[in-house]
Coordinates of C-alpha atoms in Angstrom, one line a residue:
Chain A
M1 CA 0.0 0.0 0.0
I2 CA 1.6 3.2 -1.1
R3 CA 0.9 6.1 1.4
D4 CA 0.8 9.6 0.0
Q5 CA 2.9 12.4 1.4
K6 CA 0.1 13.8 3.6
A7 CA 1.2 13.9 7.3
I8 CA 0.1 11.1 9.4
V9 CA -0.3 13.4 12.4
E10 CA -1.1 17.1 12.0
I11 CA -1.5 19.1 15.3
S12 CA -2.4 22.8 15.0
N13 CA -3.0 25.3 17.8
L14 CA -3.6 22.7 20.4
H15 CA -4.5 23.8 23.9
H16 CA -5.5 21.7 26.8
F17 CA -6.7 22.4 30.4
F18 CA -7.4 20.5 33.4
G19 CA -9.9 21.6 36.1
K20 CA -12.7 24.2 36.1
G21 CA -13.1 27.7 37.4
T22 CA -10.4 29.0 39.8
I23 CA -8.3 25.9 39.8
K24 CA -8.2 25.7 36.0
K25 CA -4.7 25.0 34.9
Q26 CA -3.3 25.0 31.3
I27 CA -1.4 21.8 30.6
L28 CA -0.7 22.4 26.8
S29 CA -0.2 25.7 25.0
N30 CA -0.2 26.3 21.3
I31 CA 1.2 22.9 20.2
N32 CA 1.8 22.7 16.5
L33 CA 3.5 19.6 15.1
K34 CA 3.4 17.4 12.0
I35 CA 4.8 13.8 11.8
Q36 CA 5.1 12.1 8.3
G37 CA 5.1 8.5 7.6
G38 CA 8.5 6.9 8.0
Q39 CA 9.5 9.3 10.7
I40 CA 10.6 8.5 14.3
I41 CA 10.1 11.3 16.7
I42 CA 11.3 11.4 20.2
L43 CA 9.6 13.4 22.8
M44 CA 11.4 14.3 25.9
G45 CA 10.6 16.4 28.8
Q46 CA 10.4 16.5 32.7
S47 CA 7.3 15.1 34.5
G48 CA 4.6 17.6 34.5
S49 CA 5.8 18.9 31.1
G50 CA 2.5 17.7 29.5
K51 CA 4.1 15.0 27.2
T52 CA 1.9 12.3 28.5
T53 CA -1.2 14.5 28.0
L54 CA -0.1 15.2 24.4
L55 CA 0.4 11.5 23.9
T56 CA -3.1 10.6 25.1
L57 CA -4.7 13.4 23.0
M58 CA -2.8 12.2 19.9
G59 CA -4.0 8.6 20.7
G60 CA -7.6 9.7 20.8
L61 CA -7.8 8.6 24.4
R62 CA -8.9 12.1 25.6
S63 CA -11.2 14.6 24.0
V64 CA -9.7 17.6 22.2
Q65 CA -10.8 20.7 24.0
K66 CA -9.3 23.4 21.8
G67 CA -7.4 23.2 18.5
S68 CA -7.0 20.5 16.0
I69 CA -5.5 17.0 15.8
K70 CA -5.7 15.2 12.5
I71 CA -4.7 11.6 12.4
L72 CA -4.5 10.0 8.9
G73 CA -6.5 13.1 7.8
K74 CA -9.3 12.5 10.4
E75 CA -10.1 15.4 12.8
L76 CA -10.2 14.4 16.4
Y77 CA -11.8 17.6 17.6
G78 CA -15.5 17.1 18.0
A79 CA -15.2 13.4 16.9
S80 CA -17.9 11.0 18.4
S81 CA -16.7 8.2 20.6
N82 CA -17.5 5.9 17.8
Q83 CA -15.3 7.7 15.3
L84 CA -12.5 7.8 17.9
V85 CA -12.7 4.1 18.3
K86 CA -12.3 3.7 14.6
I87 CA -9.4 6.0 14.5
R88 CA -7.7 4.2 17.4
R89 CA -7.8 0.9 15.6
N90 CA -5.2 2.4 13.3
I91 CA -2.8 3.3 16.1
G92 CA -0.4 1.0 17.9
Y93 CA 0.0 1.7 21.6
I94 CA 2.9 0.6 23.5
F95 CA 2.5 1.5 27.3
Q96 CA 5.0 1.7 30.0
A97 CA 3.2 -1.0 32.0
H98 CA 2.8 -3.8 29.4
N99 CA -0.8 -4.5 30.6
L100 CA -0.9 -7.9 29.1
L101 CA -4.0 -10.1 30.0
K102 CA -2.7 -12.4 32.6
F103 CA -5.2 -15.3 31.5
L104 CA -4.1 -15.3 27.9
T105 CA -0.9 -16.6 26.4
A106 CA 1.6 -14.3 24.6
S107 CA 0.0 -15.4 21.3
Q108 CA -3.4 -14.9 22.5
N109 CA -2.6 -11.4 23.7
V110 CA -1.2 -10.5 20.4
Q111 CA -4.2 -11.9 18.7
M112 CA -6.6 -9.7 20.6
S113 CA -5.0 -6.8 18.7
A114 CA -4.9 -8.7 15.4
K115 CA -8.6 -9.5 15.6
L116 CA -9.5 -5.7 15.5
N117 CA -7.6 -5.2 12.3
K118 CA -9.9 -5.6 9.3
M119 CA -6.8 -6.0 7.0
I120 CA -5.9 -9.3 8.7
P121 CA -8.2 -12.2 7.5
S122 CA -9.3 -14.3 10.4
R123 CA -7.4 -17.5 9.2
E124 CA -4.2 -15.6 9.3
I125 CA -4.7 -14.1 12.7
Q126 CA -2.6 -16.7 14.6
Q127 CA 0.0 -17.1 12.0
R128 CA 0.7 -13.3 11.8
S129 CA 0.7 -13.2 15.7
H130 CA 3.2 -16.0 15.8
A131 CA 5.4 -14.2 13.1
I132 CA 5.6 -10.9 15.0
L133 CA 6.4 -12.6 18.2
E134 CA 9.2 -14.4 16.3
S135 CA 10.6 -11.0 15.0
V136 CA 10.8 -9.7 18.7
G137 CA 12.7 -13.0 19.7
L138 CA 9.8 -14.7 21.4
G139 CA 9.1 -17.4 18.8
Q140 CA 9.7 -20.1 21.4
R141 CA 7.4 -18.6 23.9
V142 CA 4.3 -18.0 22.0
N143 CA 2.1 -20.2 24.4
Y144 CA 3.6 -19.0 27.6
Y145 CA 1.4 -17.0 30.0
P146 CA 2.7 -13.6 31.1
D147 CA 3.6 -14.8 34.6
A148 CA 6.1 -17.3 33.0
L149 CA 7.9 -14.3 31.2
S150 CA 10.4 -11.9 32.4
G151 CA 9.6 -8.1 32.5
G152 CA 11.6 -7.6 29.4
Q153 CA 9.8 -10.4 27.5
K154 CA 6.4 -9.1 28.6
Q155 CA 7.2 -5.8 27.2
R156 CA 8.3 -7.4 24.0
V157 CA 4.9 -9.1 23.8
A158 CA 3.3 -5.8 24.3
I159 CA 5.3 -4.4 21.3
A160 CA 4.4 -7.3 19.2
R161 CA 0.8 -6.7 20.1
A162 CA 1.1 -3.0 19.1
L163 CA 2.7 -3.8 15.8
V164 CA 0.8 -6.9 14.6
G165 CA -1.5 -4.9 12.6
S166 CA 1.2 -2.9 10.9
P167 CA -0.4 0.4 12.1
P168 CA 0.3 3.7 10.3
L169 CA 1.1 5.4 13.7
V170 CA 2.7 4.0 16.7
L171 CA 2.7 5.8 20.1
A172 CA 5.1 4.6 22.6
D173 CA 5.5 5.6 26.2
E174 CA 8.9 4.5 27.7
P175 CA 9.1 1.3 25.6
T176 CA 12.5 0.4 26.6
A177 CA 12.3 1.4 30.4
A178 CA 12.1 -2.2 31.5
L179 CA 14.5 -3.7 29.1
D180 CA 18.3 -4.4 29.2
S181 CA 20.3 -2.5 26.5
H182 CA 20.4 -5.6 24.3
S183 CA 16.6 -6.1 24.3
G184 CA 16.1 -2.3 24.2
R185 CA 18.3 -2.1 21.1
D186 CA 16.3 -5.0 19.4
V187 CA 13.1 -3.3 20.0
V188 CA 14.2 0.1 18.6
N189 CA 15.7 -1.7 15.7
L190 CA 12.4 -3.2 15.0
L191 CA 10.6 0.1 15.3
Q192 CA 13.1 1.5 12.9
K193 CA 12.6 -1.3 10.5
L194 CA 8.9 -0.9 10.6
A195 CA 9.1 2.9 10.0
K196 CA 11.2 2.4 7.0
E197 CA 9.3 -0.7 5.5
S198 CA 5.8 0.2 6.2
H199 CA 6.3 4.0 6.2
C200 CA 4.5 4.3 9.6
A201 CA 5.0 7.2 11.9
I202 CA 6.4 6.6 15.4
L203 CA 6.3 8.9 18.4
I204 CA 8.3 7.8 21.4
V205 CA 8.3 9.4 24.7
T206 CA 11.4 8.4 26.6
H207 CA 14.3 9.2 28.9
D208 CA 16.4 6.5 27.6
N209 CA 19.6 8.2 26.2
R210 CA 20.7 4.8 24.7
I211 CA 18.0 5.0 21.9
L212 CA 18.1 8.7 20.9
D213 CA 20.1 7.8 17.7
I214 CA 17.2 6.4 16.0
A215 CA 15.2 9.5 16.0
D216 CA 14.7 11.8 13.0
Q217 CA 13.6 14.4 15.4
I218 CA 13.9 15.0 19.1
I219 CA 11.4 17.3 20.6
Y220 CA 11.7 18.8 24.1
M221 CA 8.6 19.8 26.1
E222 CA 8.5 22.2 28.9
D223 CA 5.4 23.6 30.7
G224 CA 3.2 22.5 28.1
Q225 CA 5.0 24.0 25.1
L226 CA 7.3 22.4 22.5
M227 CA 10.8 23.7 22.7
D228 CA 13.8 23.1 20.4
Q229 CA 13.2 21.0 17.5
Y230 CA 16.6 19.3 16.9
R231 CA 16.9 17.2 13.8
T232 CA 19.2 14.3 13.9
T233 CA 19.1 13.4 10.3
Q234 CA 18.7 15.6 7.2
M235 CA 15.2 14.3 6.4
S236 CA 12.9 16.7 4.8
V237 CA 9.7 17.3 6.7
Chain B
M1 CA -8.2 -18.2 20.1
K2 CA -11.4 -20.2 20.2
A3 CA -12.5 -19.9 23.8
P4 CA -14.3 -16.8 24.7
L5 CA -12.6 -14.2 26.9
A6 CA -15.1 -14.7 29.7
W7 CA -14.3 -18.3 30.1
L8 CA -10.6 -17.9 30.0
Q9 CA -10.9 -15.2 32.5
L10 CA -13.0 -17.3 34.9
I11 CA -10.8 -20.5 34.8
H12 CA -7.7 -18.5 35.2
N13 CA -8.2 -17.9 38.8
K14 CA -9.3 -21.3 40.0
P15 CA -9.6 -20.5 43.7
R16 CA -11.8 -17.6 43.1
L17 CA -13.9 -19.6 40.6
L18 CA -14.4 -22.4 43.2
V19 CA -15.5 -19.7 45.8
A20 CA -18.0 -18.3 43.3
L21 CA -19.5 -21.7 42.5
A22 CA -19.8 -22.6 46.1
G23 CA -21.5 -19.2 46.8
I24 CA -24.0 -19.7 43.9
G25 CA -24.5 -23.3 44.9
F26 CA -25.2 -22.2 48.3
A27 CA -27.7 -19.5 47.3
D28 CA -29.4 -22.2 45.0
L29 CA -29.5 -24.6 47.9
L30 CA -31.2 -22.0 50.1
M31 CA -33.9 -21.4 47.4
F32 CA -34.3 -25.2 46.8
L33 CA -34.7 -26.0 50.5
Q34 CA -37.3 -23.2 51.0
L35 CA -39.3 -24.2 47.8
G36 CA -38.9 -27.9 48.6
F37 CA -40.0 -27.7 52.3
Q38 CA -42.9 -25.4 51.3
A39 CA -44.1 -27.9 48.6
A40 CA -43.6 -30.8 50.8
L41 CA -45.7 -29.3 53.6
F42 CA -48.4 -28.3 51.2
E43 CA -48.3 -31.7 49.6
S44 CA -48.4 -33.4 52.9
N45 CA -51.5 -31.6 53.8
V46 CA -53.4 -32.9 50.7
K47 CA -52.0 -36.4 50.8
L48 CA -55.3 -37.4 52.4
H49 CA -57.2 -35.5 49.8
N50 CA -55.4 -37.0 47.0
S51 CA -55.9 -40.6 48.4
F52 CA -59.7 -40.3 48.1
Q53 CA -61.2 -42.4 45.4
G54 CA -64.0 -40.2 44.2
D55 CA -65.1 -37.9 41.5
L56 CA -67.1 -35.4 43.4
F57 CA -66.7 -34.3 47.0
L58 CA -69.3 -32.7 49.3
I59 CA -68.1 -30.3 52.1
S60 CA -69.8 -27.6 54.1
P61 CA -69.1 -24.1 52.7
Q62 CA -68.3 -23.2 56.3
S63 CA -65.4 -25.7 56.4
N64 CA -62.1 -23.9 56.0
A65 CA -59.7 -26.8 55.9
S66 CA -59.3 -30.2 57.5
V67 CA -58.6 -28.5 60.7
T68 CA -61.9 -26.7 60.9
M69 CA -64.5 -29.0 59.3
K70 CA -68.2 -28.2 59.8
P71 CA -70.3 -31.2 59.6
F72 CA -73.5 -31.3 57.4
S73 CA -76.4 -33.5 57.2
R74 CA -76.0 -37.1 56.1
R75 CA -79.2 -36.7 53.9
R76 CA -77.1 -35.0 51.3
I77 CA -75.6 -38.2 50.5
Y78 CA -79.0 -39.9 49.9
Q79 CA -80.0 -36.9 47.9
A80 CA -77.0 -37.2 45.6
L81 CA -77.6 -40.8 45.1
G82 CA -80.9 -39.8 43.4
V83 CA -79.2 -37.8 40.7
E84 CA -78.6 -39.5 37.4
G85 CA -74.9 -40.3 36.8
V86 CA -74.1 -40.9 40.4
E87 CA -73.2 -44.5 40.9
S88 CA -72.3 -44.5 44.6
A89 CA -71.8 -42.1 47.6
T90 CA -70.3 -42.6 51.0
S91 CA -69.4 -40.5 54.0
V92 CA -66.4 -39.7 56.1
S93 CA -66.4 -38.1 59.4
M94 CA -63.4 -36.6 61.1
D95 CA -62.6 -35.1 64.4
F96 CA -59.7 -34.5 66.9
A97 CA -59.1 -36.6 69.9
I98 CA -56.4 -36.6 72.6
W99 CA -54.3 -39.7 72.6
K100 CA -52.5 -41.0 75.5
N101 CA -49.0 -42.7 74.7
P102 CA -49.4 -46.2 76.2
E103 CA -45.7 -46.2 77.0
N104 CA -45.2 -43.0 78.8
G105 CA -48.7 -41.5 79.3
Q106 CA -48.0 -38.4 77.3
S107 CA -51.0 -36.7 75.7
R108 CA -51.1 -35.5 72.2
G109 CA -53.8 -34.6 69.8
L110 CA -54.5 -36.6 66.6
L111 CA -57.1 -36.9 63.9
V112 CA -59.7 -39.6 63.9
F113 CA -61.6 -40.7 60.7
G114 CA -64.8 -42.7 60.8
L115 CA -66.0 -44.4 57.6
N116 CA -68.0 -47.3 56.4
P117 CA -65.7 -50.2 56.0
D118 CA -67.7 -51.7 53.3
S119 CA -67.4 -48.6 51.1
N120 CA -64.1 -47.3 52.1
P121 CA -63.2 -44.4 49.8
L122 CA -59.6 -44.0 50.8
D123 CA -56.7 -45.5 48.9
L124 CA -53.9 -45.7 51.4
P125 CA -51.1 -48.3 51.8
N126 CA -52.3 -51.2 53.9
L127 CA -55.7 -49.8 54.4
S128 CA -57.9 -52.0 52.2
E129 CA -56.1 -55.2 53.5
N130 CA -56.8 -54.3 57.2
I131 CA -60.2 -52.6 56.8
E132 CA -62.3 -55.5 58.3
V133 CA -60.5 -55.1 61.6
I134 CA -62.5 -51.8 62.3
K135 CA -65.7 -53.7 62.3
R136 CA -64.7 -54.9 65.8
Q137 CA -65.8 -53.0 68.7
D138 CA -63.7 -49.9 69.5
T139 CA -60.9 -51.2 67.2
Y140 CA -58.8 -48.7 65.1
L141 CA -56.2 -48.6 62.5
F142 CA -53.1 -46.6 63.4
D143 CA -51.1 -44.5 60.9
D144 CA -47.6 -45.9 61.1
L145 CA -46.1 -42.6 59.8
S146 CA -47.4 -40.9 62.8
R147 CA -44.9 -39.1 64.9
P148 CA -43.0 -41.3 67.4
E149 CA -44.4 -39.3 70.2
F150 CA -47.6 -41.3 69.9
G151 CA -45.6 -44.4 71.0
S152 CA -43.8 -47.2 69.2
I153 CA -47.2 -48.7 68.1
P154 CA -46.0 -50.2 64.8
A155 CA -43.1 -52.0 66.5
V156 CA -45.2 -53.5 69.1
L157 CA -47.9 -54.6 66.6
N158 CA -45.3 -56.2 64.4
Q159 CA -44.1 -58.3 67.2
G160 CA -47.6 -59.8 67.2
Q161 CA -48.7 -58.1 70.5
T162 CA -51.9 -56.3 70.8
V163 CA -52.0 -52.6 71.5
T164 CA -54.6 -50.9 73.7
A165 CA -54.6 -47.3 74.3
E166 CA -56.6 -44.4 75.7
M167 CA -58.2 -41.9 73.4
D168 CA -60.4 -39.2 74.9
E169 CA -60.2 -41.2 78.1
Q170 CA -61.7 -44.2 76.4
Q171 CA -60.0 -47.5 75.9
I172 CA -59.4 -48.5 72.4
T173 CA -57.6 -51.3 70.6
I174 CA -55.3 -50.9 67.6
G175 CA -56.0 -53.7 65.2
G176 CA -53.7 -52.8 62.4
L177 CA -51.7 -50.2 60.5
F178 CA -51.9 -48.0 57.4
S179 CA -49.9 -45.2 56.1
L180 CA -50.8 -41.6 55.7
G181 CA -48.2 -39.3 57.3
A182 CA -48.2 -35.9 59.2
S183 CA -49.7 -32.7 58.0
F184 CA -50.3 -29.3 59.5
A185 CA -53.7 -30.6 60.7
A186 CA -52.4 -33.5 62.7
D187 CA -49.2 -35.5 63.2
G188 CA -51.0 -38.6 63.9
N189 CA -54.0 -40.3 62.4
V190 CA -56.3 -43.2 63.1
I191 CA -59.2 -44.8 61.1
T192 CA -62.2 -46.6 62.3
S193 CA -65.8 -47.5 61.5
D194 CA -68.5 -44.8 61.7
I195 CA -70.1 -46.9 64.5
N196 CA -66.9 -46.8 66.5
F197 CA -66.4 -43.2 65.6
H198 CA -69.8 -42.2 67.2
H199 CA -69.0 -44.3 70.3
L200 CA -65.8 -42.3 70.7
F201 CA -67.6 -39.0 70.1
P202 CA -71.0 -39.3 71.7
H203 CA -71.6 -35.6 71.8
R204 CA -71.5 -35.5 68.0
N205 CA -74.9 -35.7 66.2
Q206 CA -75.0 -39.1 64.4
G207 CA -76.8 -37.5 61.5
L208 CA -73.9 -35.3 60.5
I209 CA -70.9 -36.1 58.5
D210 CA -67.9 -34.1 57.4
I211 CA -67.0 -35.2 53.8
G212 CA -69.3 -36.8 51.2
V213 CA -67.5 -38.9 48.5
I214 CA -69.4 -39.4 45.2
Q215 CA -68.4 -41.9 42.4
L216 CA -70.0 -41.3 39.0
N217 CA -70.9 -43.8 36.4
P218 CA -68.1 -44.3 34.0
T219 CA -70.3 -43.0 31.1
A220 CA -71.5 -40.0 33.0
H221 CA -70.7 -36.5 31.9
F222 CA -68.7 -35.0 34.6
E223 CA -69.7 -31.2 34.2
S224 CA -73.3 -31.8 33.8
V225 CA -73.6 -34.2 36.8
Q226 CA -71.7 -31.6 38.9
K227 CA -74.0 -28.8 37.7
T228 CA -77.1 -30.9 38.3
L229 CA -75.9 -31.7 41.8
K230 CA -75.4 -28.1 42.5
N231 CA -78.9 -27.2 41.4
H232 CA -80.4 -30.3 43.2
L233 CA -78.8 -29.9 46.6
P234 CA -79.3 -27.1 49.0
P235 CA -76.6 -24.4 49.3
D236 CA -75.3 -25.9 52.7
V237 CA -73.0 -28.1 50.8
L238 CA -70.2 -27.4 48.2
I239 CA -69.8 -29.8 45.3
L240 CA -66.2 -30.0 44.3
S241 CA -64.2 -32.1 41.8
K242 CA -61.2 -33.8 43.2
A243 CA -58.7 -31.1 41.9
E244 CA -60.9 -28.5 43.4
F245 CA -61.0 -30.4 46.7
V246 CA -57.2 -30.6 46.8
A247 CA -56.9 -26.8 45.8
W248 CA -59.4 -25.9 48.5
E249 CA -57.2 -27.4 51.3
K250 CA -53.9 -26.1 49.8
Q251 CA -55.2 -22.6 49.4
Y252 CA -56.1 -22.4 53.1
W253 CA -52.5 -23.1 54.0
Q254 CA -51.0 -21.0 51.3
T255 CA -53.0 -17.9 52.0
S256 CA -54.5 -17.6 55.5
T257 CA -51.5 -18.6 57.4
A258 CA -48.0 -17.2 57.7
I259 CA -46.5 -20.2 56.1
G260 CA -46.6 -19.1 52.5
F261 CA -45.2 -15.7 53.2
I262 CA -42.4 -17.2 55.4
F263 CA -41.1 -19.6 52.7
S264 CA -41.4 -17.0 50.0
L265 CA -39.4 -14.6 52.2
G266 CA -36.8 -17.5 52.5
V267 CA -36.5 -17.8 48.7
G268 CA -36.2 -14.1 48.4
I269 CA -33.4 -14.1 50.8
G270 CA -31.6 -16.9 49.1
F271 CA -32.0 -15.0 45.8
I272 CA -30.6 -11.8 47.3
V273 CA -27.6 -13.7 48.8
G274 CA -26.9 -15.1 45.4
V275 CA -27.0 -11.7 43.7
L276 CA -24.7 -10.2 46.3
I277 CA -22.1 -13.1 46.0
V278 CA -22.1 -13.0 42.1
Y279 CA -21.8 -9.2 42.1
Q280 CA -18.9 -9.4 44.5
I281 CA -17.1 -11.9 42.3
L282 CA -17.8 -9.9 39.1
Y283 CA -16.8 -6.5 40.6
T284 CA -13.7 -8.0 41.9
D285 CA -13.0 -9.5 38.5
V286 CA -13.5 -6.3 36.7
S287 CA -11.5 -4.3 39.3
D288 CA -8.5 -6.7 38.9
H289 CA -8.5 -6.3 35.3
L290 CA -9.0 -2.6 34.9
P291 CA -5.6 -1.7 33.4
E292 CA -6.0 -4.6 30.9
Y293 CA -9.5 -3.5 29.9
A294 CA -8.3 0.0 29.6
T295 CA -5.6 -1.2 27.3
L296 CA -8.2 -3.1 25.1
K297 CA -10.3 0.0 25.2
A298 CA -7.3 2.0 23.9
M299 CA -6.7 -0.5 21.2
G300 CA -10.2 0.0 19.9
Y301 CA -12.6 -2.4 21.7
R302 CA -15.9 -0.9 22.2
N303 CA -17.7 -0.7 25.5
H304 CA -20.3 -3.2 24.5
Y305 CA -17.6 -5.8 24.1
F306 CA -16.8 -5.6 27.8
I307 CA -20.4 -5.6 28.8
G308 CA -20.7 -8.7 26.7
V309 CA -17.8 -10.3 28.5
I310 CA -19.2 -9.5 31.9
F311 CA -22.7 -11.0 31.0
Q312 CA -21.1 -14.1 29.5
E313 CA -19.1 -14.5 32.8
A314 CA -22.4 -14.0 34.7
V315 CA -24.3 -16.6 32.8
L316 CA -21.3 -19.0 32.9
L317 CA -21.1 -18.6 36.8
G318 CA -24.8 -19.2 37.0
C319 CA -24.9 -22.4 35.0
L320 CA -21.7 -23.8 36.6
G321 CA -22.8 -22.9 40.1
Y322 CA -26.2 -24.5 39.7
L323 CA -24.7 -27.9 39.3
P324 CA -23.2 -28.2 42.8
G325 CA -26.4 -26.5 44.1
V326 CA -28.7 -29.0 42.7
S327 CA -26.5 -32.0 43.7
V328 CA -26.2 -31.0 47.3
T329 CA -29.9 -30.2 47.3
M330 CA -30.8 -33.8 46.3
L331 CA -28.8 -35.1 49.1
L332 CA -30.3 -32.8 51.6
Y333 CA -33.8 -33.5 50.3
S334 CA -33.4 -37.2 51.0
L335 CA -31.9 -36.6 54.5
A336 CA -34.7 -34.2 55.4
A337 CA -37.3 -36.6 54.1
Q338 CA -36.0 -39.3 56.4
A339 CA -35.9 -36.9 59.3
T340 CA -39.3 -35.4 59.0
N341 CA -41.4 -38.0 57.2
L342 CA -42.4 -35.3 54.8
P343 CA -42.7 -35.9 51.1
I344 CA -39.6 -33.7 50.1
L345 CA -38.9 -34.3 46.4
M346 CA -37.3 -32.6 43.5
T347 CA -39.6 -31.8 40.7
L348 CA -38.7 -30.8 37.2
S349 CA -40.7 -27.6 37.3
R350 CA -38.8 -26.5 40.5
A351 CA -35.4 -27.4 39.1
V352 CA -36.2 -25.3 36.0
L353 CA -37.5 -22.4 38.3
V354 CA -34.4 -22.3 40.3
L355 CA -32.3 -22.3 37.1
V356 CA -34.1 -19.5 35.8
L357 CA -33.9 -17.6 39.0
T358 CA -30.1 -18.3 39.2
L359 CA -29.7 -16.9 35.8
I360 CA -31.7 -13.8 36.5
M361 CA -29.8 -13.4 39.7
C362 CA -26.4 -13.5 37.8
I363 CA -27.7 -11.1 35.1
I364 CA -28.8 -8.6 37.7
S365 CA -25.3 -8.9 39.2
G366 CA -23.8 -8.3 35.8
L367 CA -25.8 -5.2 35.3
I368 CA -24.7 -3.6 38.6
S369 CA -21.0 -4.6 38.0
V370 CA -21.0 -3.1 34.5
R371 CA -20.7 0.3 36.1
R372 CA -17.3 -0.7 37.3
L373 CA -16.2 -0.8 33.8
N374 CA -16.3 3.0 33.5
A375 CA -13.2 3.0 35.8
A376 CA -11.3 1.5 33.0
D377 CA -10.0 4.7 31.4
P378 CA -7.6 4.3 28.7
A379 CA -6.3 7.8 29.2
D380 CA -5.0 6.9 32.7
I381 CA -2.8 4.1 31.6
F382 CA -0.2 6.2 29.9

């Protein structure tokens, strides 16, 4: 599938507030950002900088209050919960806590994600799930339950789950935090490969200095605003 | 993945599942016991009525139940015999007497039936074999299912010895046994001839009887004979079919005593216990899996998917918990039947009723636990 050059993520004049009345606090101010297919963006900032809020807004997990976010050309502002659900099915989420279902095997966990994807026919669901688990190095453990896997292995299952449908957008929150440098490197290599091959956009929120090299752009957030936009490669935006 | 999420989630935590099944089984047991005892008690009260061999029955409209029978004129029997379609008619008298236990002298009330030994309308075990005995003076047949407090009459008789006892301060002889059983009216029964009956109760007017039992010709048309009798006989008797006769007695115990209410309350309590137990299980299940559900929501699963999972869990729990409930019930029913001499039996309609109540109970719990799902907010898991 050839993707056009339209941005996968387009954020314009985004503001976000918490609370009401006298305790109303501005969390995000005037965010403008574009992410193209094939790009890996790293978002960094102190806790309280608003980066998690931005991530949840981009992921369609929170309603947009003011401004515009377009994911694959679809506007999130004012979207009904039904429309948001449809958009979310195109996004791969990698959370800090893996949140695997304890009563499903690694393969079954990944299949839960594959089942939502209309592009994967049902007879291929198990095969594709096993394939992606293989690519994160867990081919021997597809039928293991989470409690029989190490922390790093669980995170790799969660990553496999996020990527099985080859989503056009991947949002990751500290994906390598629980991993040793070897596993962490494997994971970011996989993300990089995915970005190049499937031309998907990847946004990673992280503190991990070991993986900064894969980013096309590193964005800093402070007090709800985007700071420097430092390019690591000369990729045209 | 072929098995549904609800099933996998349930069997993953086996200790919790077993507790849930025990809880539901217990709630079911409570409901079954209440319903079973209630039915047994009502049934035991109409065992007598069901044992009558007759098509139509005459009773006074002032009689409420077997405990408060009002006698009516014996002439009604003769009048009934004059109606076309009536083949035979016989009478039964009944009254209470104080029995003195021949072994320890304790007094207790029991029910005395007086009937014509040559036209005995009752079909009870051992009755027809022993009926001739009551033609002897002051000789009675004793109900061997009477409570032991009346004395170990059956044991003594079976050893071949004669039993004499005192009833209403008169000496009587027990000539044999039959089987009826306890009821709310009396927990001991004796049967004798109408002659002996009037000897025992000299204050009673010999022209009065309590029940008239009418047999129709096999070719007679039931409704029209009943109608004719109603027109033919004065309004001081009711003319009931056997089904109406049974219902008449049952209805008294069901409605004008506290018994029906108490048992229904018991069933209600069992039901509520079940709802609370299943709700507790489902609520804890959802709470324990909130981050995982939130993740699935983030991935794009809709709310109704999770509602479906909860209801599937609820129904599965209900069906599985029913099985131990019904098994333990059968065991307890037979133990209780032995202990009380009451006809405590499982019926298909009751088994189905409790299954339906169990499913409703689980669905209600599911409905209440669904609210807990709202706490699974995907925005919170980043």
